[in-house]
PDB file of C-alpha atoms in Angstrom:
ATOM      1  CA  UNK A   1       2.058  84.495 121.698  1.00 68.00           C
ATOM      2  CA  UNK A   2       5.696  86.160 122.185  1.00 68.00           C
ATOM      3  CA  UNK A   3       6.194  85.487 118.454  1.00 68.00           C
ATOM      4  CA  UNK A   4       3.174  87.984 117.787  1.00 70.00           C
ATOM      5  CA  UNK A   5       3.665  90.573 120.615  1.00 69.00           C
ATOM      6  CA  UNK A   6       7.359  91.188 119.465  1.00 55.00           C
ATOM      7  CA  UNK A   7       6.658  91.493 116.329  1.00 62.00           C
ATOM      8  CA  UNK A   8       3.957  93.893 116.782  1.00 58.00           C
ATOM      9  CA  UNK A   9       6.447  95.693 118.966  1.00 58.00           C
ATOM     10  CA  UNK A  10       8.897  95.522 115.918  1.00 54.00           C
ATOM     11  CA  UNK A  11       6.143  96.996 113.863  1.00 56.00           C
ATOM     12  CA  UNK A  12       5.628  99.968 116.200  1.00 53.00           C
ATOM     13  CA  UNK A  13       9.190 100.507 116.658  1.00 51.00           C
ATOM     14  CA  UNK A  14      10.164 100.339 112.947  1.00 49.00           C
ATOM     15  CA  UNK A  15       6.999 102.842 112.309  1.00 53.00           C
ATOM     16  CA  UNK A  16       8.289 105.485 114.583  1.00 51.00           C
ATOM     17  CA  UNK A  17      11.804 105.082 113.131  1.00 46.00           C
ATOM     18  CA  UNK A  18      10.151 106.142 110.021  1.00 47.00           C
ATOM     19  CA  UNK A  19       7.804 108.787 111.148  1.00 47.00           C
ATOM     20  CA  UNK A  20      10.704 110.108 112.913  1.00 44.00           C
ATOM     21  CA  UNK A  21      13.049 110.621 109.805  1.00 47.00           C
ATOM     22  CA  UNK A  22      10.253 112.113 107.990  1.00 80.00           C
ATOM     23  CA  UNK A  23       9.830 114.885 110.625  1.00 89.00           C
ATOM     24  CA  UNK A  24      11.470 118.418 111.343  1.00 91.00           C
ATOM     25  CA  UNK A  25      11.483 119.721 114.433  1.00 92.00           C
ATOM     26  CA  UNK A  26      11.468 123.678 114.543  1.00 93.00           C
ATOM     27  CA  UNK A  27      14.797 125.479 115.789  1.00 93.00           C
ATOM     28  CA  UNK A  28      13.972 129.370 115.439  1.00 93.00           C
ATOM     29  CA  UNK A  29      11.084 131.114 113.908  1.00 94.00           C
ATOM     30  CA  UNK A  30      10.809 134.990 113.376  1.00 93.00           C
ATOM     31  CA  UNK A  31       8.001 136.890 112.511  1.00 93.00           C
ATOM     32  CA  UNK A  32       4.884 135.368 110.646  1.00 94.00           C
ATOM     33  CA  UNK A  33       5.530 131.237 110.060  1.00 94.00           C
ATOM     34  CA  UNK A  34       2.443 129.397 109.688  1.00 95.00           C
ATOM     35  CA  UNK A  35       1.807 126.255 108.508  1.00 94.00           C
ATOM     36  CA  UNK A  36      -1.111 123.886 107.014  1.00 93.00           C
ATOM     37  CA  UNK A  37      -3.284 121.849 108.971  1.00 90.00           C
ATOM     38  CA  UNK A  38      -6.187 120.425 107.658  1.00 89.00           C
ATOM     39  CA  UNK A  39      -6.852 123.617 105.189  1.00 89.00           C
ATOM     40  CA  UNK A  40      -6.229 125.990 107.634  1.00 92.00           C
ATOM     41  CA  UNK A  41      -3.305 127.790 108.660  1.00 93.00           C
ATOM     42  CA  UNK A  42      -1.789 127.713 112.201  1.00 94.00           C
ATOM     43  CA  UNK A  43       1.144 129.661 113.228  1.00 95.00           C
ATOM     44  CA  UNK A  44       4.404 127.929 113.677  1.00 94.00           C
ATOM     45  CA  UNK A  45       6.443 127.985 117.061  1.00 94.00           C
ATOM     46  CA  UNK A  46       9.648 126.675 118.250  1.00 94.00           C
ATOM     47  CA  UNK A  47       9.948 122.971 119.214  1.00 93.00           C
ATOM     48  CA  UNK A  48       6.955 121.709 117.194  1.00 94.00           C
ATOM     49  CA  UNK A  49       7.678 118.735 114.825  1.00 93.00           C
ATOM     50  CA  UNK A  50       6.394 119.414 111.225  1.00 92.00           C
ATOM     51  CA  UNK A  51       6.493 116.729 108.971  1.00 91.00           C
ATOM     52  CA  UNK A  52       8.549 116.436 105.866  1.00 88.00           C
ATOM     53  CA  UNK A  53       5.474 117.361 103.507  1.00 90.00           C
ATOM     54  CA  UNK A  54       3.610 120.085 105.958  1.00 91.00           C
ATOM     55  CA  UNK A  55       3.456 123.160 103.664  1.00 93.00           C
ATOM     56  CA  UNK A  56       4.460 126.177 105.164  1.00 94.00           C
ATOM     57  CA  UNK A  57       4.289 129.901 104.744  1.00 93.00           C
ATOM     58  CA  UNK A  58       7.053 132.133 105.697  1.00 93.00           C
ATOM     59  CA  UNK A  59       6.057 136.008 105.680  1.00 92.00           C
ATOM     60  CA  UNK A  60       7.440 139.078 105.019  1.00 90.00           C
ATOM     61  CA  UNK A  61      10.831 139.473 106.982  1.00 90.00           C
ATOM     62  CA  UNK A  62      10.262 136.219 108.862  1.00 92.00           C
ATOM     63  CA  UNK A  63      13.131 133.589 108.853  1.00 92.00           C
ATOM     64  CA  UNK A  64      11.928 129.354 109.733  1.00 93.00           C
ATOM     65  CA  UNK A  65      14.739 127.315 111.005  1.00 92.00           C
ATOM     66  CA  UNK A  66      13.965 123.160 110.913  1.00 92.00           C
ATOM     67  CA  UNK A  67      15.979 120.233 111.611  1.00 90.00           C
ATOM     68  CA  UNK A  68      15.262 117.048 110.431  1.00 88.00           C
ATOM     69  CA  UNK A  69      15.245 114.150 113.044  1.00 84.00           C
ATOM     70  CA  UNK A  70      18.505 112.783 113.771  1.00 80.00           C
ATOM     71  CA  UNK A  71      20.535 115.011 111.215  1.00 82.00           C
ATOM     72  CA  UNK A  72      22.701 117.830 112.785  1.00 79.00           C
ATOM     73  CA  UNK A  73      22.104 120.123 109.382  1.00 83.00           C
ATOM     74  CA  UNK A  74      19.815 122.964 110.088  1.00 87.00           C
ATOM     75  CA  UNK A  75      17.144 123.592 106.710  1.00 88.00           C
ATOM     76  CA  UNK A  76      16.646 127.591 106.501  1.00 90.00           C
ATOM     77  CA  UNK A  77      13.439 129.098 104.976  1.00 90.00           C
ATOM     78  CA  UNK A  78      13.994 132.231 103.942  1.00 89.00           C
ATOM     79  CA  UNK A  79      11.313 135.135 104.166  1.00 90.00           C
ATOM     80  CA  UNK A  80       8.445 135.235 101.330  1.00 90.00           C
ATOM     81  CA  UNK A  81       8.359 131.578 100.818  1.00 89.00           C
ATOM     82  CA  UNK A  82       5.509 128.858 100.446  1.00 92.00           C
ATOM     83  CA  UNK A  83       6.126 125.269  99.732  1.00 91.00           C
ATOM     84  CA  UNK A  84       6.887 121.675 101.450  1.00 91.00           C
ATOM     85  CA  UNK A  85       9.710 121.661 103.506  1.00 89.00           C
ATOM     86  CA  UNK A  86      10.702 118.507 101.551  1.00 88.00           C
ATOM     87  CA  UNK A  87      11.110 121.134  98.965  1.00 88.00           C
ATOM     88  CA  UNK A  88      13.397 123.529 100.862  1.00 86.00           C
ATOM     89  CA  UNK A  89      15.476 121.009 102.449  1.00 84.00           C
ATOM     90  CA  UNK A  90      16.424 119.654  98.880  1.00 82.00           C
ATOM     91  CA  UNK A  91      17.247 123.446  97.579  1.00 79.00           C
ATOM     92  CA  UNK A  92      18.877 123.811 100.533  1.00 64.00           C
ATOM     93  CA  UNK A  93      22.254 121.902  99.567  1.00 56.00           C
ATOM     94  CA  UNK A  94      24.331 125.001  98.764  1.00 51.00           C
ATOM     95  CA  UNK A  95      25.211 127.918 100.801  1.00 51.00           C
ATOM     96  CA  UNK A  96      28.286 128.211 102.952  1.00 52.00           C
ATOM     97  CA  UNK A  97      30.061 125.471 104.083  1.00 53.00           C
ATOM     98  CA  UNK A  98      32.725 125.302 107.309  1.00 55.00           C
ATOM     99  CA  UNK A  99      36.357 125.162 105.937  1.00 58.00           C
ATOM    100  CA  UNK A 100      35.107 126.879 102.423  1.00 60.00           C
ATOM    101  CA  UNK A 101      37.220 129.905 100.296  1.00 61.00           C
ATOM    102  CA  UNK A 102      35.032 133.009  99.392  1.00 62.00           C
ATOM    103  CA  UNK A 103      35.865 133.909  95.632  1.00 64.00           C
ATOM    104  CA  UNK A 104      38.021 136.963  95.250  1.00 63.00           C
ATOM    105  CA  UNK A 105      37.286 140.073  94.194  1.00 61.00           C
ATOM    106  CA  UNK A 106      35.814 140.078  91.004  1.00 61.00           C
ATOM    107  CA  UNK A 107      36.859 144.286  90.661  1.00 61.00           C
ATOM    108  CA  UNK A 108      40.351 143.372  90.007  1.00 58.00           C
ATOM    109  CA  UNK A 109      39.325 141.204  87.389  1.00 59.00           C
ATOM    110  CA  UNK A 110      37.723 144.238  85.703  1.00 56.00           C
ATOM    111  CA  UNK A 111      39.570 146.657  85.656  1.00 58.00           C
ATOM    112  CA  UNK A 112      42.301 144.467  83.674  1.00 60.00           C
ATOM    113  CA  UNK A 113      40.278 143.835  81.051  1.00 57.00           C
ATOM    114  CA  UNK A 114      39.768 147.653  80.741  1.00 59.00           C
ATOM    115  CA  UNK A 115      36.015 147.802  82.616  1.00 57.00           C
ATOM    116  CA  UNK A 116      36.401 151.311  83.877  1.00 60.00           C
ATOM    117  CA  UNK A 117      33.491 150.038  86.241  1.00 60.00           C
ATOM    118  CA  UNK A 118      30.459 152.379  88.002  1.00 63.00           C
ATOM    119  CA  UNK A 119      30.634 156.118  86.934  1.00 62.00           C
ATOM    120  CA  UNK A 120      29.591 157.783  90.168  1.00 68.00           C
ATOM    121  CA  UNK A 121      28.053 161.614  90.718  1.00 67.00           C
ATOM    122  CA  UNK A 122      31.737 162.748  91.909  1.00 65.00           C
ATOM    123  CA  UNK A 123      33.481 160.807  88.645  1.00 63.00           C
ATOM    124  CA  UNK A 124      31.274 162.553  86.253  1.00 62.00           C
ATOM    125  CA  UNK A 125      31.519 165.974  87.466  1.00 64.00           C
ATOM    126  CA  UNK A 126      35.575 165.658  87.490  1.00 63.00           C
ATOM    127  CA  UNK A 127      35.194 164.546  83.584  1.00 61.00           C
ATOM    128  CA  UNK A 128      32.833 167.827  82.968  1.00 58.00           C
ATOM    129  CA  UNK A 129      35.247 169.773  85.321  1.00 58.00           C
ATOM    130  CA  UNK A 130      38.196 168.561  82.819  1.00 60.00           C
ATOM    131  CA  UNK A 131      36.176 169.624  79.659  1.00 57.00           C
ATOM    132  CA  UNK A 132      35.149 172.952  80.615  1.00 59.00           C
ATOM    133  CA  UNK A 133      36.623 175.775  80.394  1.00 63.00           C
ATOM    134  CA  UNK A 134      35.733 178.592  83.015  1.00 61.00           C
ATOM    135  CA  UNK A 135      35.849 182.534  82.470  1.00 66.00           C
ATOM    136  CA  UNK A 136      36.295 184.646  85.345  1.00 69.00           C
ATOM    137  CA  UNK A 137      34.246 187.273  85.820  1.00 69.00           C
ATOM    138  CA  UNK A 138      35.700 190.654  86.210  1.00 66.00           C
ATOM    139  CA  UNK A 139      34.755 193.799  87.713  1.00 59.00           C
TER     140      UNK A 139
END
């Protein structure tokens, strides 16, 4: 009889364990998050666990920020997305990391190899100002 109860416990325990590393629990949300329950979509608020394959919708100008149970690594959805968050936790393994170098700038680069780079409203008139020739008028 304690054979069976423990095990069952064992079961119930080792079933949560799993349920729990499948799940997300919600950090921040901004603007219109929903997500899909049962063919219809409910909106999204902070704290709620979403499972690892709940689709979501992230609107215009809205911003989703999950955690998956037990990780410290936040997952960001970025506005005008749709999908699993499965999906957007795998894309998410780039971005900036603590401790990394930006790249530098890339204009130096050009302008060595003889890019003379964006010709802007000012530059242009300067070039027709150098190719002009201007007669004074005289009373």
């Amino acid at each position: 009889m304690k054979k069976t109860i423990l095990s069952a416990l064992v079961a119930v325990v080792a079933s949560f364990a799993l349920f729990a590393a499948d799940s997300y629990t919600v950090k921040s949300v901004t603007g219109k998050v929903q997500y899909e329950d049962n063919g219809s979509w409910k909106t999204v608020t902070k704290g709620m666990e979403l499972s690892s394959d709940s689709n979501v919708s992230v609107g215009v100008g809205a911003n989703l920020v999950v955690a998956k149970a037990g990780e410290a690594k936040n997952v960001r959805i970025k506005a005008n997305s749709k999908g699993t968050i499965d999906k957007f936790a795998s894309e998410s393994g780039g971005g900036i990391k603590v401790g990394g170098a930006a790249e530098k700038n890339t204009t130096a680069k050009a302008k060595n190899a003889g890019d003379k780079g964006v010709a802007t409203a000012s530059s242009r008139a300067s070039d027709v100002k150098k190719d002009m020739e201007f007669a004074e008028d005289e009373e």
